[in-house]
Coordinates of C-alpha atoms in Angstrom, one line a residue:
Chain A
M1 CA 77.2 110.8 114.5
G2 CA 79.2 110.3 111.4
H3 CA 77.5 110.7 108.1
S4 CA 78.3 108.8 104.9
L5 CA 77.9 108.6 101.2
E6 CA 78.6 105.3 99.4
A7 CA 78.4 104.1 95.8
V8 CA 78.2 100.3 95.5
H9 CA 78.9 98.7 92.1
L10 CA 77.3 101.8 90.6
S11 CA 76.8 101.7 86.8
K12 CA 74.8 103.8 84.4
R13 CA 74.6 103.0 80.7
Y14 CA 73.1 105.1 78.0
G15 CA 72.8 102.8 75.0
S16 CA 76.4 101.8 74.1
L17 CA 77.9 104.6 76.4
M18 CA 78.9 103.6 79.9
A19 CA 78.6 106.9 81.7
V20 CA 79.4 105.3 85.1
D21 CA 81.2 102.0 85.2
N22 CA 81.2 99.9 88.4
L23 CA 81.9 102.8 90.7
N24 CA 82.7 101.9 94.3
F25 CA 83.6 104.4 97.0
R26 CA 82.7 105.4 100.5
I27 CA 83.0 108.9 102.1
D28 CA 82.3 109.4 105.7
G29 CA 82.9 111.9 108.5
A30 CA 83.0 115.7 108.5
K31 CA 85.0 116.7 105.4
C32 CA 84.9 118.1 102.0
V33 CA 85.6 115.8 99.1
G34 CA 86.2 117.1 95.6
F35 CA 84.8 115.1 92.7
L36 CA 87.0 115.7 89.7
G37 CA 87.1 114.5 86.1
P38 CA 87.0 115.8 82.6
N39 CA 83.8 116.6 80.8
G40 CA 81.7 113.5 80.3
A41 CA 83.6 111.6 82.9
G42 CA 80.4 110.7 84.8
K43 CA 80.6 113.2 87.7
T44 CA 77.2 114.8 87.2
T45 CA 75.6 111.4 86.4
T46 CA 76.9 110.0 89.7
L47 CA 75.6 113.0 91.7
K48 CA 72.2 112.7 89.9
I49 CA 72.0 109.1 91.0
F50 CA 72.9 110.1 94.6
T51 CA 70.0 112.6 94.5
S52 CA 67.6 110.3 92.7
M53 CA 67.3 112.4 89.6
I54 CA 68.2 109.4 87.5
N55 CA 68.2 105.7 88.3
P56 CA 71.3 103.6 88.0
S57 CA 71.5 100.7 85.5
T58 CA 73.0 98.5 88.2
G59 CA 74.3 99.1 91.8
S60 CA 73.1 101.5 94.3
T61 CA 73.9 104.7 96.2
L62 CA 73.6 104.9 100.0
I63 CA 73.3 108.0 102.1
D64 CA 73.9 107.3 105.8
G65 CA 73.5 103.6 104.9
V66 CA 70.1 104.0 103.4
S67 CA 69.6 103.1 99.7
V68 CA 68.5 106.1 97.7
Q69 CA 66.9 103.8 95.2
E70 CA 64.9 101.8 97.9
D71 CA 63.9 104.6 100.3
K72 CA 64.5 108.0 98.8
K73 CA 62.7 109.9 101.5
A74 CA 64.7 108.5 104.3
A75 CA 68.0 108.6 102.4
L76 CA 67.7 112.3 101.3
R77 CA 66.3 113.4 104.7
S78 CA 69.6 114.8 105.9
C79 CA 71.0 115.7 102.5
G80 CA 70.8 119.0 100.7
S81 CA 71.8 119.1 97.0
L82 CA 72.5 121.4 94.1
V83 CA 72.9 119.4 90.9
E84 CA 73.5 121.2 87.6
T85 CA 71.8 124.6 87.5
P86 CA 68.2 123.9 88.5
E87 CA 65.4 126.4 87.8
M88 CA 62.7 127.4 90.2
Y89 CA 59.3 128.4 89.0
H90 CA 59.8 131.8 87.4
S91 CA 56.6 133.2 88.7
F92 CA 57.7 132.6 92.3
T93 CA 59.7 134.9 94.6
P94 CA 62.6 133.4 96.5
M95 CA 60.4 133.4 99.6
E96 CA 57.7 131.3 97.8
A97 CA 60.1 128.9 96.1
L98 CA 62.0 128.3 99.3
S99 CA 58.7 127.9 101.2
M100 CA 57.8 125.1 98.9
I101 CA 61.2 123.3 99.5
A102 CA 60.8 124.0 103.3
E103 CA 57.4 122.4 103.3
I104 CA 58.6 119.4 101.3
R105 CA 61.4 119.0 103.8
G106 CA 58.9 119.2 106.7
I107 CA 60.2 122.4 108.3
P108 CA 57.5 123.5 110.7
K109 CA 55.6 126.7 109.8
G110 CA 56.9 128.5 112.8
E111 CA 60.5 128.2 111.8
R112 CA 60.0 128.4 108.0
V113 CA 60.2 132.1 107.5
R114 CA 63.2 132.6 109.8
L115 CA 65.2 129.8 108.1
I116 CA 64.3 131.1 104.7
R117 CA 65.4 134.6 105.6
D118 CA 68.6 133.2 107.1
A119 CA 69.4 131.2 104.0
V120 CA 68.6 134.0 101.7
F121 CA 70.7 136.4 103.8
E122 CA 73.6 134.0 103.7
V123 CA 73.7 134.1 99.9
K124 CA 73.3 137.8 99.9
M125 CA 69.9 137.8 98.2
D126 CA 67.8 139.3 101.0
Q127 CA 67.3 142.5 98.9
W128 CA 65.6 140.3 96.3
M129 CA 63.3 138.3 98.6
D130 CA 60.1 139.5 97.0
R131 CA 61.1 139.8 93.4
K132 CA 60.1 137.2 90.7
I133 CA 62.9 134.6 90.1
G134 CA 62.2 134.8 86.4
K135 CA 63.8 138.2 86.4
F136 CA 67.1 137.0 88.0
S137 CA 70.4 136.5 86.3
K138 CA 72.1 133.1 86.2
G139 CA 74.3 134.0 89.2
M140 CA 71.4 135.2 91.3
K141 CA 69.4 132.0 90.5
Q142 CA 72.5 130.0 91.5
R143 CA 72.6 131.8 94.9
I144 CA 68.9 131.0 95.5
N145 CA 69.7 127.3 94.6
I146 CA 72.5 127.3 97.1
A147 CA 70.1 128.7 99.7
S148 CA 67.7 126.0 98.8
A149 CA 70.3 123.3 99.3
L150 CA 71.3 124.6 102.7
L151 CA 67.8 125.6 103.8
S152 CA 67.2 122.8 106.3
D153 CA 70.8 122.8 107.6
P154 CA 71.6 119.4 106.1
E155 CA 74.4 117.2 107.5
I156 CA 75.3 116.1 104.0
V157 CA 75.7 118.5 101.1
I158 CA 76.0 117.4 97.5
L159 CA 77.1 120.2 95.2
D160 CA 77.6 120.0 91.4
E161 CA 79.9 122.9 90.3
P162 CA 78.5 125.2 93.0
T163 CA 80.3 128.3 91.7
S164 CA 79.1 127.9 88.2
G165 CA 77.7 131.2 86.9
L166 CA 78.8 133.2 89.9
D167 CA 80.9 136.3 89.7
P168 CA 84.3 136.5 91.5
R169 CA 82.8 137.8 94.6
G170 CA 80.0 135.2 94.6
T171 CA 82.6 132.5 94.0
A172 CA 84.7 133.7 97.0
E173 CA 81.6 133.8 99.1
V174 CA 80.5 130.3 98.2
K175 CA 84.0 128.9 98.9
S176 CA 83.9 130.6 102.3
L177 CA 80.5 129.2 102.9
I178 CA 81.7 125.7 102.1
K179 CA 84.7 126.1 104.4
T180 CA 82.3 127.1 107.2
L181 CA 80.0 124.1 106.5
K182 CA 83.1 121.9 106.8
T183 CA 84.0 123.3 110.2
E184 CA 80.4 122.8 111.3
G185 CA 80.9 119.0 111.0
R186 CA 79.2 118.4 107.7
L187 CA 80.1 116.1 104.9
I188 CA 80.4 117.9 101.6
F189 CA 80.7 116.1 98.3
M190 CA 81.3 118.6 95.4
S191 CA 82.2 118.3 91.8
S192 CA 84.2 121.0 90.2
H193 CA 86.3 121.8 87.1
L194 CA 88.3 124.3 89.1
L195 CA 91.3 122.5 90.7
S196 CA 92.3 125.6 92.6
E197 CA 88.8 125.7 94.2
V198 CA 89.1 122.0 95.1
S199 CA 92.6 122.5 96.5
E200 CA 91.4 125.4 98.6
V201 CA 88.3 123.9 100.2
C202 CA 88.5 120.1 100.0
D203 CA 90.3 117.6 102.2
E204 CA 90.0 114.7 99.8
V205 CA 89.6 114.2 96.1
A206 CA 88.0 111.5 94.0
I207 CA 89.0 111.5 90.4
I208 CA 86.9 109.9 87.8
D209 CA 87.3 109.3 84.1
H210 CA 85.3 107.4 81.6
G211 CA 83.0 106.5 84.4
K212 CA 85.7 104.7 86.4
L213 CA 87.2 105.9 89.7
L214 CA 90.9 106.5 89.2
V215 CA 91.7 107.5 92.8
H216 CA 90.1 108.6 96.0
D217 CA 92.4 109.8 98.8
T218 CA 93.5 112.9 100.6
I219 CA 94.8 115.7 98.5
R220 CA 98.2 115.3 100.1
N221 CA 98.4 111.6 99.3
V222 CA 97.2 112.1 95.8
T223 CA 99.7 114.8 95.0
R224 CA 102.5 112.7 96.6
R225 CA 101.7 109.7 94.5
F226 CA 100.9 111.3 91.2
A227 CA 102.3 114.9 91.0
G228 CA 105.9 113.6 90.9
K229 CA 105.4 111.7 87.8
A230 CA 105.5 114.8 85.7
S231 CA 108.7 115.1 83.5
S232 CA 109.1 118.8 84.0
Y233 CA 107.7 121.6 86.1
L234 CA 107.2 125.3 85.4
V235 CA 107.6 128.1 87.9
E236 CA 107.2 131.8 87.4
V237 CA 109.8 133.9 89.2
E238 CA 109.5 137.7 89.7
F239 CA 112.4 140.0 90.5
S240 CA 112.6 143.5 91.8
K241 CA 115.3 144.4 89.3
P242 CA 115.3 143.8 85.6
V243 CA 116.7 140.3 84.7
T244 CA 119.8 140.8 82.6
D245 CA 121.5 137.4 82.8
T246 CA 119.1 134.5 82.2
K247 CA 122.0 132.2 81.4
A248 CA 123.0 132.3 85.1
I249 CA 119.6 130.8 85.9
S250 CA 119.9 128.2 83.1
R251 CA 123.1 126.9 84.7
L252 CA 121.3 126.1 88.0
G253 CA 120.8 122.3 88.5
G254 CA 117.8 120.7 87.0
V255 CA 116.8 123.7 84.9
H256 CA 115.9 123.0 81.3
S257 CA 115.0 126.4 80.0
V258 CA 114.4 130.0 81.1
N259 CA 111.9 132.2 79.2
R260 CA 111.6 135.8 79.8
I261 CA 108.0 137.0 80.3
D262 CA 108.9 140.7 80.8
Q263 CA 111.8 142.7 82.2
W264 CA 111.3 141.5 85.7
T265 CA 109.6 138.0 85.3
V266 CA 110.9 134.7 83.9
Q267 CA 109.4 131.2 83.6
I268 CA 111.8 128.4 84.5
S269 CA 111.3 124.9 83.4
F270 CA 113.0 122.2 85.4
S271 CA 112.8 118.5 86.3
G272 CA 113.5 116.5 89.4
G273 CA 110.4 117.1 91.6
M274 CA 110.1 118.9 94.9
E275 CA 113.8 118.5 96.0
V276 CA 115.0 120.3 92.9
Q277 CA 112.4 122.9 93.3
E278 CA 113.6 123.5 96.9
G279 CA 117.2 123.8 95.8
L280 CA 116.3 126.1 92.9
L281 CA 114.4 128.4 95.3
S282 CA 117.3 128.7 97.7
K283 CA 119.8 129.2 94.9
L284 CA 117.8 131.9 93.3
A285 CA 117.4 133.6 96.7
S286 CA 121.1 133.6 97.1
T287 CA 121.9 135.1 93.7
R288 CA 121.0 138.6 95.0
M289 CA 119.1 139.1 91.8
G290 CA 116.2 140.5 93.9
M291 CA 113.7 137.6 93.7
I292 CA 110.4 138.7 95.2
S293 CA 108.1 135.8 94.2
F294 CA 108.4 132.2 93.2
K295 CA 105.2 130.4 92.3
P296 CA 104.5 127.2 90.4
V297 CA 102.5 127.8 87.2
S298 CA 100.6 124.6 87.7
S299 CA 99.6 123.3 91.1
E300 CA 100.5 119.8 92.4
L301 CA 96.9 118.8 92.3
E302 CA 96.7 120.0 88.7
D303 CA 99.8 118.0 87.8
S304 CA 98.4 114.9 89.6
Y305 CA 95.1 115.4 87.7
L306 CA 96.7 115.7 84.4
N307 CA 98.9 112.7 85.0
L308 CA 96.0 110.6 86.1
V309 CA 93.6 111.6 83.4
K310 CA 96.2 111.5 80.6
D311 CA 97.1 108.0 81.6
T312 CA 93.6 106.8 80.9
L313 CA 93.4 108.2 77.4
Chain B
M1 CA 78.5 135.4 104.9
A2 CA 79.7 132.3 106.6
S3 CA 80.4 134.0 109.9
N4 CA 76.8 135.4 110.0
K5 CA 75.5 131.8 109.9
T6 CA 77.6 130.8 112.8
K7 CA 76.6 133.9 114.8
K8 CA 72.9 133.3 114.1
R9 CA 73.1 129.6 115.1
E10 CA 74.6 130.6 118.5
V11 CA 71.6 132.8 119.2
A12 CA 68.9 130.6 117.9
P13 CA 70.0 127.1 117.2
A14 CA 68.2 125.5 114.2
P15 CA 67.5 121.8 114.3
Q16 CA 69.4 119.7 111.8
S17 CA 67.5 118.5 108.8
G18 CA 67.3 115.0 110.2
E19 CA 65.3 116.3 113.1
Y20 CA 62.4 117.5 110.9
P21 CA 59.8 114.8 110.3
I22 CA 59.4 114.5 106.5
P23 CA 55.7 114.9 105.6
S24 CA 53.7 111.9 104.5
D25 CA 53.1 111.2 100.8
M26 CA 49.5 112.5 101.1
M27 CA 50.9 115.8 102.6
H28 CA 53.4 116.0 99.8
I29 CA 50.6 115.6 97.3
W30 CA 48.8 118.6 98.9
I31 CA 52.0 120.7 99.0
M32 CA 52.7 120.1 95.3
A33 CA 49.1 120.8 94.4
K34 CA 49.1 124.0 96.4
Y35 CA 52.2 125.4 94.8
S36 CA 51.1 124.2 91.3
I37 CA 47.9 126.2 91.8
I38 CA 49.8 129.3 92.7
N39 CA 52.0 128.8 89.6
Y40 CA 48.9 128.4 87.4
F41 CA 47.3 131.5 88.9
R42 CA 50.5 133.5 87.8
S43 CA 50.4 132.0 84.3
R44 CA 49.1 133.6 81.2
R45 CA 47.3 130.4 80.2
F46 CA 45.0 130.5 83.2
Y47 CA 43.8 133.9 82.3
I48 CA 43.5 132.8 78.6
M49 CA 41.3 129.9 79.7
L50 CA 39.3 132.1 82.0
A51 CA 38.8 134.6 79.2
I52 CA 37.6 131.9 76.8
A53 CA 35.0 130.7 79.4
L54 CA 33.9 134.3 80.1
I55 CA 33.6 135.3 76.5
L56 CA 31.7 132.1 75.7
G57 CA 29.4 132.7 78.6
L58 CA 28.9 136.4 77.7
L59 CA 28.2 135.5 74.0
F60 CA 25.4 133.0 75.1
S61 CA 24.1 135.6 77.6
L62 CA 24.0 138.2 74.9
L63 CA 22.3 135.8 72.5
L64 CA 19.6 135.0 75.1
W65 CA 19.1 138.7 75.9
K66 CA 18.9 139.8 72.3
Y67 CA 16.9 137.0 70.7
G68 CA 15.1 135.5 73.7
T69 CA 15.2 132.0 75.1
G70 CA 13.8 130.5 71.9
T71 CA 17.2 130.6 70.3
I72 CA 18.6 128.0 72.7
G73 CA 15.6 126.4 74.3
A74 CA 12.2 127.3 75.5
S75 CA 12.7 125.5 78.8
S76 CA 15.5 125.4 81.4
I77 CA 16.4 121.9 80.2
G78 CA 16.6 123.3 76.7
L79 CA 18.9 126.0 77.9
Y80 CA 21.2 123.6 79.7
V81 CA 21.3 121.2 76.7
G82 CA 21.8 124.0 74.1
W83 CA 24.4 125.9 76.2
W84 CA 26.0 123.8 78.9
G85 CA 25.7 120.5 77.1
S86 CA 27.0 121.7 73.8
T87 CA 30.0 123.6 75.1
I88 CA 31.2 122.2 78.4
G89 CA 33.1 119.3 76.7
T90 CA 35.2 121.8 74.7
I91 CA 35.9 123.8 77.9
V92 CA 37.1 120.6 79.6
V93 CA 39.3 119.7 76.7
L94 CA 40.9 123.1 76.5
C95 CA 41.6 123.0 80.3
A96 CA 43.2 119.6 79.9
I97 CA 45.4 120.8 77.0
L98 CA 46.4 124.1 78.6
F99 CA 46.8 122.9 82.2
G100 CA 48.0 119.4 81.6
G101 CA 49.6 119.4 78.1
D102 CA 53.1 120.3 79.3
A103 CA 52.7 120.0 83.1
I104 CA 55.3 117.2 83.3
S105 CA 57.4 117.9 80.2
R106 CA 58.0 121.5 81.3
E107 CA 59.6 120.2 84.5
F108 CA 62.2 118.5 82.4
Q109 CA 62.5 121.1 79.7
N110 CA 62.8 124.1 82.1
K111 CA 64.8 122.1 84.7
T112 CA 62.4 123.1 87.4
G113 CA 62.2 119.4 88.3
Y114 CA 65.8 119.5 89.4
S115 CA 64.9 121.8 92.3
I116 CA 62.2 119.5 93.5
I117 CA 63.2 115.9 92.8
G118 CA 66.5 116.2 94.7
N119 CA 64.5 116.6 97.9
P120 CA 63.1 113.9 100.2
I121 CA 59.9 113.5 98.2
R122 CA 58.9 110.5 96.2
R123 CA 58.1 111.0 92.5
A124 CA 54.5 109.8 92.8
P125 CA 53.4 112.6 95.1
I126 CA 55.0 115.2 92.8
Y127 CA 53.0 113.8 89.8
L128 CA 49.8 113.4 91.7
G129 CA 50.1 116.8 93.3
K130 CA 50.6 118.5 90.0
L131 CA 47.6 116.5 88.6
L132 CA 45.5 117.6 91.5
G133 CA 46.6 121.2 91.1
A134 CA 45.7 121.2 87.4
F135 CA 42.4 119.5 88.3
M136 CA 41.5 122.2 90.8
V137 CA 42.4 125.0 88.5
S138 CA 40.2 123.4 85.8
L139 CA 37.4 123.2 88.3
I140 CA 37.7 126.9 89.0
V141 CA 37.2 127.7 85.3
I142 CA 34.3 125.2 85.0
V143 CA 32.6 126.5 88.1
I144 CA 32.8 130.1 86.8
Y145 CA 31.4 129.0 83.5
M146 CA 28.7 127.0 85.3
M147 CA 27.7 130.0 87.3
M148 CA 27.0 132.0 84.2
V149 CA 24.8 129.2 82.8
V150 CA 22.9 128.8 86.1
A151 CA 22.5 132.6 86.5
N152 CA 20.9 132.8 83.1
S153 CA 18.7 129.8 83.8
I154 CA 17.5 131.4 87.1
Y155 CA 16.9 134.7 85.4
Y156 CA 14.8 133.3 82.6
F157 CA 13.2 130.2 84.1
G158 CA 13.2 130.8 87.9
P159 CA 15.3 129.2 90.7
S160 CA 14.5 125.6 89.9
I161 CA 17.5 123.8 88.5
P162 CA 16.9 120.5 86.8
S163 CA 18.4 117.5 88.6
Q164 CA 20.0 116.3 85.3
F165 CA 22.2 119.4 85.5
W166 CA 23.8 118.2 88.7
E167 CA 24.3 114.8 87.1
S168 CA 25.9 116.4 84.1
L169 CA 28.1 118.5 86.4
A170 CA 29.2 115.4 88.3
F171 CA 30.1 113.7 84.9
T172 CA 31.9 116.8 83.9
I173 CA 34.1 116.6 86.9
I174 CA 34.9 113.0 86.2
Y175 CA 35.5 113.8 82.5
T176 CA 37.9 116.6 83.6
A177 CA 39.9 114.1 85.7
A178 CA 40.1 111.7 82.8
A179 CA 41.1 114.3 80.2
L180 CA 43.8 115.7 82.5
S181 CA 45.2 112.3 83.3
L182 CA 45.4 111.7 79.5
T183 CA 47.2 115.0 78.8
F184 CA 49.5 114.3 81.8
V185 CA 50.5 110.9 80.5
I186 CA 51.3 112.5 77.1
S187 CA 53.3 115.2 78.9
S188 CA 55.2 112.6 80.9
L189 CA 56.2 110.8 77.7
S190 CA 57.9 113.9 76.2
K191 CA 60.7 116.2 77.3
S192 CA 59.4 119.1 75.1
G193 CA 56.5 121.2 76.4
A194 CA 55.6 122.3 72.9
V195 CA 55.5 118.8 71.5
S196 CA 53.4 117.4 74.4
I197 CA 50.9 120.3 74.1
A198 CA 50.7 119.9 70.3
V199 CA 50.1 116.1 70.6
S200 CA 47.5 116.7 73.3
A201 CA 45.7 119.3 71.2
V202 CA 45.7 117.3 68.0
L203 CA 44.5 114.2 69.8
L204 CA 41.8 115.8 71.9
L205 CA 40.5 118.4 69.4
F206 CA 40.7 116.4 66.1
G207 CA 42.4 113.0 66.4
F208 CA 39.8 111.2 68.6
G209 CA 36.9 112.6 66.6
M210 CA 38.4 111.5 63.3
I211 CA 39.3 108.0 64.6
G212 CA 35.8 107.7 66.1
L213 CA 34.2 108.7 62.8
L214 CA 36.3 106.3 60.8
V215 CA 35.6 103.4 63.1
Q216 CA 31.9 104.2 63.0
V217 CA 31.7 104.6 59.2
F218 CA 34.0 101.8 58.1
G219 CA 33.9 99.4 61.0
N220 CA 30.3 100.1 62.0
V221 CA 31.2 99.8 65.7
Q222 CA 30.9 102.3 68.5
P223 CA 34.4 103.7 69.5
F224 CA 34.2 102.6 73.1
F225 CA 38.0 103.0 73.3
L226 CA 38.0 106.7 72.8
L227 CA 37.6 109.2 75.7
S228 CA 35.8 111.7 73.4
Y229 CA 33.1 109.1 72.9
S230 CA 32.2 109.3 76.6
E231 CA 31.8 113.1 76.4
A232 CA 28.3 112.6 74.9
I233 CA 26.9 111.8 78.3
L234 CA 27.5 115.3 79.5
S235 CA 24.6 116.4 77.3
S236 CA 22.6 113.2 76.7
V237 CA 21.8 113.0 80.4
F238 CA 19.3 115.8 79.8
S239 CA 17.4 113.9 77.1
P240 CA 14.1 112.4 78.2
V241 CA 14.7 109.4 75.9
Q242 CA 17.2 106.9 77.2
P243 CA 19.4 105.0 76.6
H244 CA 21.7 106.8 74.3
D245 CA 25.0 105.7 72.8
P246 CA 27.0 105.6 74.9
T247 CA 24.7 105.0 77.9
V248 CA 25.6 106.9 81.1
L249 CA 27.1 103.8 82.6
Q250 CA 29.2 103.1 79.5
G251 CA 30.4 106.8 79.4
L252 CA 31.3 106.7 83.1
I253 CA 33.2 103.4 82.6
I254 CA 35.2 104.9 79.7
M255 CA 36.1 107.9 81.8
V256 CA 37.1 105.9 84.9
V257 CA 39.1 103.5 82.9
Y258 CA 40.9 106.3 81.1
F259 CA 41.6 108.1 84.4
S260 CA 42.9 104.9 86.1
L261 CA 45.0 103.6 83.2
C262 CA 46.5 107.0 82.3
T263 CA 47.3 107.9 85.9
M264 CA 49.0 104.5 86.4
L265 CA 50.9 104.8 83.1
G266 CA 51.9 108.4 83.8
L267 CA 53.2 107.5 87.3
F268 CA 55.2 104.6 85.8
V269 CA 56.8 106.7 83.1
F270 CA 57.5 109.6 85.6
E271 CA 59.0 107.2 88.1
K272 CA 61.4 105.8 85.5
K273 CA 62.2 109.0 83.7
G274 CA 65.6 110.5 84.3
L275 CA 66.5 114.1 84.5
D276 CA 69.4 113.7 82.0

């Protein structure tokens, strides 16, 4: 059965500030959708409305077609969430805190301990099962929060900056976990500031600014439509030999400037989009200067994002 | 870590969340109460409250042992009036402040509410469960205090316990519910635990008393609108001369009205309040 998340004419006003402004979108199927936008764009507010943490001023949010505002229990039944960085009772151990969530979610007593142990094991916190949460670092608490969100194997997962507070290893593990959840047929809706993270794990993006949805499409379509609008691109090229003649690179078609980073590395600014980039790559490869890497300094998604968000300012 | 999950699921498939029947609202109230009680038992304030009750009980016991029953009352009724009747109202008020003063505001301030509210549970059971938890923890303190009073009464005056004591105990339980519902509503109106505890303390320890005094002195009317006014029935029930102001019925009505209105108002505020 396909699962869905839907915002219908969703608005949230705080005094004169319109945090979310007539937001309409629908996500369904087994996929991961990245929710992007600058600070204060309305991402967390939207996710909080989806999880009933705040009420909308107008409009509604639907999970599997059930209104969160009208029947929260039914709507959130198959949805696990992690919004902002919640705290659990500091006097509780992970086992106790997750037992409370398990009981609220109706997980039968016979399965509770096994599911909690599995969830805690997945976030690599099994060594800390019987320690007080109050003693945990921010990253450790975030791992327990992720375990809580995934405790009942939800079909829909809402995550608000899930890697926030995690160390590089933790970040990599969470990304891997999200990818696995996606392959298991779940619908994941996650906000993030990290475009590389979204590019890596998501299939679609929804970009929001000033409470309004700017675009919602597959990453491929978004980058096709919006990345090409940039006037110039930057690539970093590394050579196996010291670069002595940067003027030779400057003469290549479309190149604006060449800046030497160190003896072996240069940054090349060029215009003309992907076709020029392709030509530049093949020409550099044929110069016998010993090119060993060629990587865009900014990603296409980042370019798209910057174009879209800049346009609304 | 992802691959472990897949492996485990192959061995023992776990049902999807949608397959678990979400507990009823009544069950959710009980779950919230249970975990609130555990949380109270781990808190410093529970032991502070318990210590206050024990110290007060020991002081009275010491007083009776050192100076005899004449210091409080020559009969068991006198002991209950002089000890239980004169102190139980304060014990209840302190329980209400310590266990209810920041019960809701703390959920917002410490962000603990974020980990509960995002689950398939309505807000009313969260509120009522926490209220029930605070009530039961208060009752534990009251029962321990009561046992000290009763033990002294039995020691000095024999096993007979006056029937008025059981009435007073019943009124104390109702008064506890009313006082907690008041501190809970104050707590739900604030996002700062310190502010809601301070407001609760000022109101219950001094505010109501001062307002009542002013109304009686300058308005020459009984302050029927104050919860503290009803507290008098906890001790006046022992008096052979009835009726008192307020009468038992009036006192009970004040308590029940406070409990009902404050609970409804607290639920309304909590329902509307956002975790911004």
